[in-house]
């Protein structure tokens, strides 16, 4: 079946540290891939996306590259800030880029300490 | 723009009662709304998809008679948990997409509703 596996948290980093949150997927078709972020008390927000192999999504200093050969979409940021503390969800959809029927990973909680 | 609200944010009810959760798109017309359920330390699981003016499409294993979904207008969808039991306790999240946003095919999520059934 279709599924998303991401590294379990929580992840605790010091400010300005390098961040990697691993995400791998299993899909019967050719998925579009997403990272969502959920700040405390708020709804999920789309952070970045990639719709085909080798695409790189980027936003707010975060990046993720769609790697078909390793079925991965790891999230990275070179220098995290306290304001990046949130829960991050990796997700896929098989309905092109239409955002229908998202399949989520379990989420990774990130805490950034000053 | 593209804000989705949910009400209530938290509800506690007795076993056997029904609870209604509202999901509203505040500044766009939501042609499609999704309802998710999230258990602690688990993924968001899609429960159903609803299009305005038509019956919801439920995912396999979701009881449509227990989780009643109504999407009567382009800005409001409701989820009613009927005859709630403690195993229905969970975090329910809605999302929506539609016209009137700059990214019309992107889902916008509500903040979620924590349901506790005693």
Coordinates of C-alpha atoms in Angstrom, one line a residue:
Chain A
X1 CA 0.0 0.0 0.0
X2 CA 0.9 3.7 0.2
X3 CA 2.6 5.0 3.3
X4 CA 4.9 7.5 4.7
X5 CA 7.6 6.9 7.3
X6 CA 9.4 9.7 9.1
X7 CA 11.8 9.7 11.9
X8 CA 10.4 9.7 15.4
X9 CA 10.9 12.6 17.6
X10 CA 11.1 14.5 19.6
X11 CA 14.1 16.2 18.1
X12 CA 15.8 18.8 20.3
X13 CA 18.4 21.2 18.8
X14 CA 20.2 24.3 19.8
X15 CA 19.6 27.5 17.8
X16 CA 21.6 27.7 14.6
X17 CA 22.1 23.9 14.5
X18 CA 21.6 22.0 11.3
X19 CA 18.3 20.1 11.0
X20 CA 17.5 16.9 9.1
X21 CA 14.2 15.1 9.4
X22 CA 14.1 11.9 7.4
X23 CA 11.1 10.9 5.4
X24 CA 10.7 7.8 3.1
X25 CA 7.6 6.7 1.3
X26 CA 6.0 3.7 -0.4
X27 CA 3.6 4.4 -3.2
X28 CA 2.0 2.3 -5.9
X29 CA 2.0 5.2 -8.3
X30 CA 4.0 8.4 -8.9
X31 CA 3.3 10.6 -5.9
X32 CA 3.6 14.3 -5.1
X33 CA 5.4 14.9 -1.8
X34 CA 4.8 17.5 0.9
X35 CA 6.0 18.8 4.2
X36 CA 3.5 20.3 6.5
X37 CA 4.3 22.2 9.7
X38 CA 2.0 22.6 12.7
X39 CA 2.9 25.3 15.2
X40 CA 1.5 25.1 18.7
X41 CA -2.2 25.7 18.8
X42 CA -2.5 26.2 15.0
X43 CA -3.6 24.1 12.0
X44 CA -1.2 22.3 9.6
X45 CA 0.4 24.6 7.0
X46 CA 2.0 23.6 3.8
X47 CA 5.7 24.2 4.2
X48 CA 7.0 23.0 0.8
X49 CA 6.2 20.5 -1.9
X50 CA 7.7 18.6 -4.9
X51 CA 5.7 17.0 -7.7
X52 CA 8.3 15.0 -9.6
X53 CA 11.7 13.3 -9.2
X54 CA 14.7 15.6 -8.5
X55 CA 12.4 18.6 -7.8
X56 CA 13.5 20.6 -4.8
X57 CA 10.9 22.3 -2.6
X58 CA 12.0 25.2 -0.5
X59 CA 10.5 27.7 1.8
X60 CA 11.6 29.7 4.9
X61 CA 15.1 28.2 4.7
X62 CA 13.8 24.7 4.6
X63 CA 14.5 22.4 1.7
X64 CA 13.6 18.9 0.6
X65 CA 14.5 17.0 -2.6
X66 CA 12.3 14.4 -4.2
X67 CA 14.6 11.3 -4.6
X68 CA 12.9 8.6 -6.5
X69 CA 15.8 6.2 -6.4
X70 CA 15.8 6.2 -2.6
X71 CA 12.0 7.0 -2.2
X72 CA 12.9 9.8 0.1
X73 CA 12.0 13.4 0.8
X74 CA 14.2 14.5 3.7
X75 CA 13.6 17.9 5.2
X76 CA 16.7 20.1 5.9
X77 CA 17.5 23.5 7.3
X78 CA 21.0 24.9 7.7
X79 CA 20.4 27.0 10.8
X80 CA 17.3 26.5 12.9
X81 CA 15.6 29.2 15.0
X82 CA 13.5 29.0 18.2
X83 CA 10.5 30.0 16.1
X84 CA 10.9 26.7 14.1
X85 CA 9.8 24.7 17.0
X86 CA 6.8 22.8 15.8
X87 CA 5.6 19.4 14.6
X88 CA 6.6 18.5 11.0
X89 CA 4.6 16.1 8.9
X90 CA 5.7 14.4 5.7
X91 CA 2.9 13.5 3.3
X92 CA 2.1 12.2 -0.2
X93 CA -0.7 12.2 -2.6
X94 CA -1.2 10.2 -5.7
X95 CA -3.8 12.4 -7.3
X96 CA -1.3 14.5 -9.2
X97 CA -0.8 17.8 -7.5
X98 CA -4.4 18.3 -6.7
X99 CA -3.9 17.8 -3.0
X100 CA -6.6 15.2 -2.7
X101 CA -6.4 12.3 -0.2
X102 CA -3.1 13.2 1.6
X103 CA -1.3 10.3 3.3
X104 CA 0.7 11.5 6.3
X105 CA 3.6 10.3 8.4
X106 CA 3.3 10.3 12.1
X107 CA 4.9 13.7 12.6
X108 CA 8.2 14.8 14.2
X109 CA 8.2 17.2 17.0
X110 CA 11.1 19.7 16.8
X111 CA 12.1 21.8 19.8
X112 CA 14.8 24.5 19.3
X113 CA 16.5 25.8 22.4
X114 CA 18.0 29.3 22.6
Chain B
X1 CA -6.0 34.6 3.6
X2 CA -7.2 31.0 3.3
X3 CA -8.1 30.5 6.9
X4 CA -10.1 27.5 8.2
X5 CA -11.6 27.5 11.7
X6 CA -13.0 24.7 13.8
X7 CA -15.4 24.9 16.7
X8 CA -15.3 23.8 19.4
X9 CA -11.6 23.5 20.0
X10 CA -12.2 21.1 22.8
X11 CA -15.2 19.1 24.0
X12 CA -16.0 16.7 26.7
X13 CA -19.1 14.6 26.6
X14 CA -20.8 11.6 28.2
X15 CA -20.9 8.3 26.6
X16 CA -24.0 7.9 24.4
X17 CA -24.4 11.6 23.5
X18 CA -23.8 13.2 20.1
X19 CA -21.3 15.9 19.4
X20 CA -21.2 18.2 16.5
X21 CA -17.9 19.8 15.2
X22 CA -18.0 22.7 12.8
X23 CA -15.4 23.5 10.1
X24 CA -15.6 26.9 8.4
X25 CA -13.6 28.4 5.6
X26 CA -13.4 32.1 6.6
X27 CA -12.2 33.8 3.4
X28 CA -12.7 31.4 0.5
X29 CA -15.3 29.0 -0.9
X30 CA -14.5 25.5 0.0
X31 CA -15.7 23.2 -2.7
X32 CA -14.1 20.2 -1.0
X33 CA -13.6 19.6 2.7
X34 CA -11.7 16.7 4.3
X35 CA -12.1 15.2 7.8
X36 CA -9.1 13.6 9.5
X37 CA -8.7 11.8 12.8
X38 CA -5.4 11.7 14.7
X39 CA -4.6 9.5 17.6
X40 CA -1.7 10.3 20.0
X41 CA 1.7 9.9 18.2
X42 CA -0.1 8.6 15.1
X43 CA -0.6 9.9 11.6
X44 CA -3.6 11.9 10.5
X45 CA -6.0 9.4 9.1
X46 CA -8.5 10.5 6.4
X47 CA -12.0 9.7 7.5
X48 CA -14.1 11.2 4.6
X49 CA -14.2 13.7 1.8
X50 CA -17.1 16.0 1.2
X51 CA -18.0 18.1 -1.7
X52 CA -20.5 20.9 -1.3
X53 CA -24.0 19.8 -1.9
X54 CA -23.3 16.1 -2.2
X55 CA -22.9 13.2 0.1
X56 CA -19.6 12.5 1.7
X57 CA -17.3 9.8 0.6
X58 CA -16.1 7.7 3.5
X59 CA -12.8 5.9 3.7
X60 CA -12.8 2.1 4.3
X61 CA -13.5 1.2 7.9
X62 CA -15.2 4.5 8.8
X63 CA -18.8 4.1 9.9
X64 CA -20.9 6.7 8.0
X65 CA -23.9 6.2 10.3
X66 CA -21.7 7.1 13.3
X67 CA -19.7 9.9 11.8
X68 CA -22.3 12.1 10.0
X69 CA -20.9 14.7 7.6
X70 CA -22.8 17.6 6.2
X71 CA -21.4 20.1 3.7
X72 CA -24.4 22.2 3.0
X73 CA -22.7 25.4 2.0
X74 CA -19.4 26.5 0.5
X75 CA -18.1 27.7 3.8
X76 CA -19.3 25.2 6.3
X77 CA -19.0 21.5 6.9
X78 CA -20.0 19.6 10.1
X79 CA -19.0 16.3 11.6
X80 CA -21.4 14.8 14.1
X81 CA -20.2 11.9 16.2
X82 CA -23.4 10.1 17.1
X83 CA -23.8 8.0 20.3
X84 CA -20.2 8.7 21.2
X85 CA -18.1 6.2 23.1
X86 CA -14.8 6.4 24.9
X87 CA -13.0 4.9 21.9
X88 CA -14.2 7.8 19.8
X89 CA -12.0 10.1 21.9
X90 CA -9.5 11.6 19.5
X91 CA -8.3 14.8 17.7
X92 CA -10.4 15.6 14.7
X93 CA -9.0 17.9 12.0
X94 CA -10.7 19.3 9.0
X95 CA -9.2 20.8 5.9
X96 CA -10.6 22.5 2.8
X97 CA -9.7 23.7 -0.6
X98 CA -11.6 25.6 -3.3
X99 CA -11.9 28.8 -5.2
X100 CA -11.0 32.2 -4.0
X101 CA -7.5 31.4 -2.8
X102 CA -4.2 32.0 -4.6
X103 CA -3.4 28.4 -4.4
X104 CA -6.8 26.8 -5.1
X105 CA -5.6 23.3 -5.1
X106 CA -3.9 23.5 -1.7
X107 CA -5.5 22.1 1.4
X108 CA -5.9 24.5 4.3
X109 CA -6.2 23.0 7.7
X110 CA -8.2 23.9 10.7
X111 CA -6.6 23.9 14.2
X112 CA -8.4 20.7 15.3
X113 CA -11.0 19.6 17.9
X114 CA -10.1 17.5 20.9
X115 CA -13.0 15.2 21.7
X116 CA -13.0 13.3 25.1
X117 CA -15.8 10.9 25.7
X118 CA -16.3 9.9 29.4

